[in-house]
Amino acid sequence: MAGNRLTRRRLLRNGAGVIAAGALSAPMVHAQGTGGTLRCGWWDHWVPVGNNIMRELCREWGERNRVEVVSDFITSVGNQNLLTIAAQAQSRSGHDILAFPTWEPSAHARLLEPVDDVVGRLEQKYGKIAPAAEYLGKREGAWRAVPAVSGTQLKPAMIRFDLLKQHAGIDIQEMWPAKPEMGPGADRWNWDTFLMAAEKCHAAGVPFGLPMGQFTDAVDWVGALFRGYGASMLDEKGNVTVRNNPKLRQAVEYLVRLSKFLPNDVWAWDDASNNRWMISGRGALIFNPPSAWAVAKRDNPQVAEKIWQAPIPAGPEGRFVPYLPYFWGIWSFSRNKSAAKSLLEFLSERSSAERQTTTSSGYDIPPFQSMSDFKVWETEGPPQGVVYNYPNKPHQKGELNVAFAPAPAEIAVQAYNQAINTKVIARISQGGESIDQALAWAERELRNFARG
Amino acid sequence: MAADGTMTATAPAAVSPGVNSLQRFARRRSTIAFVMALPLLAVIGGLVVYPFFYALYLSTLNRTMVRNIGLGNFEILLDTETFWMVIWQSCIFAVGAVLLKALIGFILAHQLHHIPAKGQKKWRGMLLIPWVMPPALSTLGWWWMFDPSYSSINWLLSVVGVPAVPWLGEPNWARFAVILVNVWVGAPFFMIMYLAALKSVPDQLYEAAAIDGATGWQGLRHITLPMMRNIISITVLFSLIVTFANYDIVRVLTNGGPRDMTHLFATYAFQVGILSGNVPRGAAVSLFMFPLLAIFAFFILRDVTKRNKEQM
């Protein structure tokens, strides 16, 4: 039939139609198969392989969910990460997910997508998150960011067990063995015993390396000691509680006594000074995550073999462990919030958390105490079990602590970063002021933080 | 073209009858100059004027940046002991460092000026190294030398039996250390500026003075210094501005410590604004530099103008 004949014109017309239909439908097919792109700004890990595991986990999750995950690693050196967060918050553009250091989730709470659903599901699986993480991550009744594994650290004691045994008669390995139990004498591991040991080690020429300057290591351990004495400078409403505070006075007096047995330059120490103090073999004790031991293992193995981590001493009101967490937050201006939440949940799961912690040689701390039993903390060495007591395990009876909590975060962050607690001690021990003068100064400074 | 190389206005007769007033406006030298300066004006507007007014706006907000509190942040700062210390320290740091830089630069320039031209280049190049190095990098080197526990300077002192100095741990030594590093970085700038000024002083003046029996000191006092006064003033002003706003040296060496006793406006502003999450108060701290520098600039520039008028 002439009407059904395939003419050259008809062939071209039909062919063009097929090509057009194919071309138009192709992106749709593609879009249905992917969840788009997720841009993530992770913390640039001290341990270089720490970045690799984040990349690997993101790739696995991306392949499974057909989402392209772009990972950037932002260093905290020179506060580059803080500047990035401030710039993205101001411009309302940037990454979908960003790693937020300790105080940043509350500072940018209004720009962060609530993640109660993610945290809720994780808590159902792994138990409650530490109250210290909740204090930093929850604002106006909602979780603003998920407590991260990568980058989160504790600062328990890192001890030269040989020196402490030799000069202070304390066998820390026996006291805190690499087992889920307290050894003999562990109940006497308190700040009084610590002061006695500090004095003896100082007399022996291997003083404890405790920073007293304006960096986080100093503020954190002094904050933990204050809490152990029940001493606070601010209450939960932000009121200054310095005046007529016998517990605070007791903690200050203790620290003034202790500071006499420290190296005379601790007032200028930064966060690396105590690491060097331990690695070089000049001191008997510091408060630090295992990074100092890891560097000693590489640079000074004879020292590394004699290091043992133990919980921080307890005070009259309990044992409080210095805690410096990172958070993973999703900007409210992110275009891919559901995918971002899914990725954060995946990264927080036990298997992902264990891979992060193992890759960082035990440095990274998950936010759940139920995850304090990862194998890496038993196997790392030499000596084997050196970091067994690094995480806050149930038998240690410790509680994570953030200096200047429970004051409202926007006031506490100012006191924390301006190191009001260590400066009080410095004004007395180094500046020659009386306790009353130094506390009066602290009171005036703290009052101004709450103004405006 | 005029003798000075500039284009002169075209004579009216040369203008074609079709040229309208807009085209004439576009051909005017002032219009061309303005158009050519536009990129620079845009840069200044974007990187100086806008940030300045934005900082002014920020400084009027409350801590959470949702409410305007007028001059509240300035009032709180003036009520803060640490901030008063920062004001005094910034003044001591800037004035002390600039005076030392000017003095050392002047001595070095004189020494260089009297070296024969052949060897001068070599010395000039070497003396300029501290100035051309990135300050953050060179300050790290100084930090290593001042390190609280492992100071190489202290090691050298111990060789000759001198006890270790807490360079960064004791407030006065720490202040000395930050000023020293700033002088080390900035003195070559003064040296090169003064050397250029010295080379422009006519030799005949010195020859005439020598014939009249003037001593070297008299030559310096009555010829060199008066001839260099303007360049000294401008260099001091420029350096004062830069030194006042210094950030990297203090940040790397002391982080403002011990006990905030080495903080300057810029480092304190960063601590308050970025680290402590109080951006408006941080902006207020940094804006305090402005009136102080304006006072310095007013007096120095007034002297320069006065001298110029006297010479005319």
Coordinates of N, CA and C in Angstrom, one line a residue, chain A residues 22 28 127 219 249 343:
Chain A
G22 N 14.5 9.7 23.3 CA 15.7 9.2 24.0 C 16.5 10.2 24.8
M28 N 16.2 12.0 32.9 CA 15.3 11.5 33.9 C 15.7 10.2 34.5
G127 N 22.3 3.4 73.1 CA 22.2 4.0 74.4 C 22.4 5.5 74.4
V219 N 43.0 24.6 79.5 CA 41.6 25.0 80.0 C 40.8 23.7 80.3
R249 N 37.2 28.2 95.8 CA 38.4 28.6 96.5 C 39.3 27.4 96.8
L343 N 23.8 9.9 55.6 CA 25.2 9.7 55.6 C 25.7 9.8 57.1

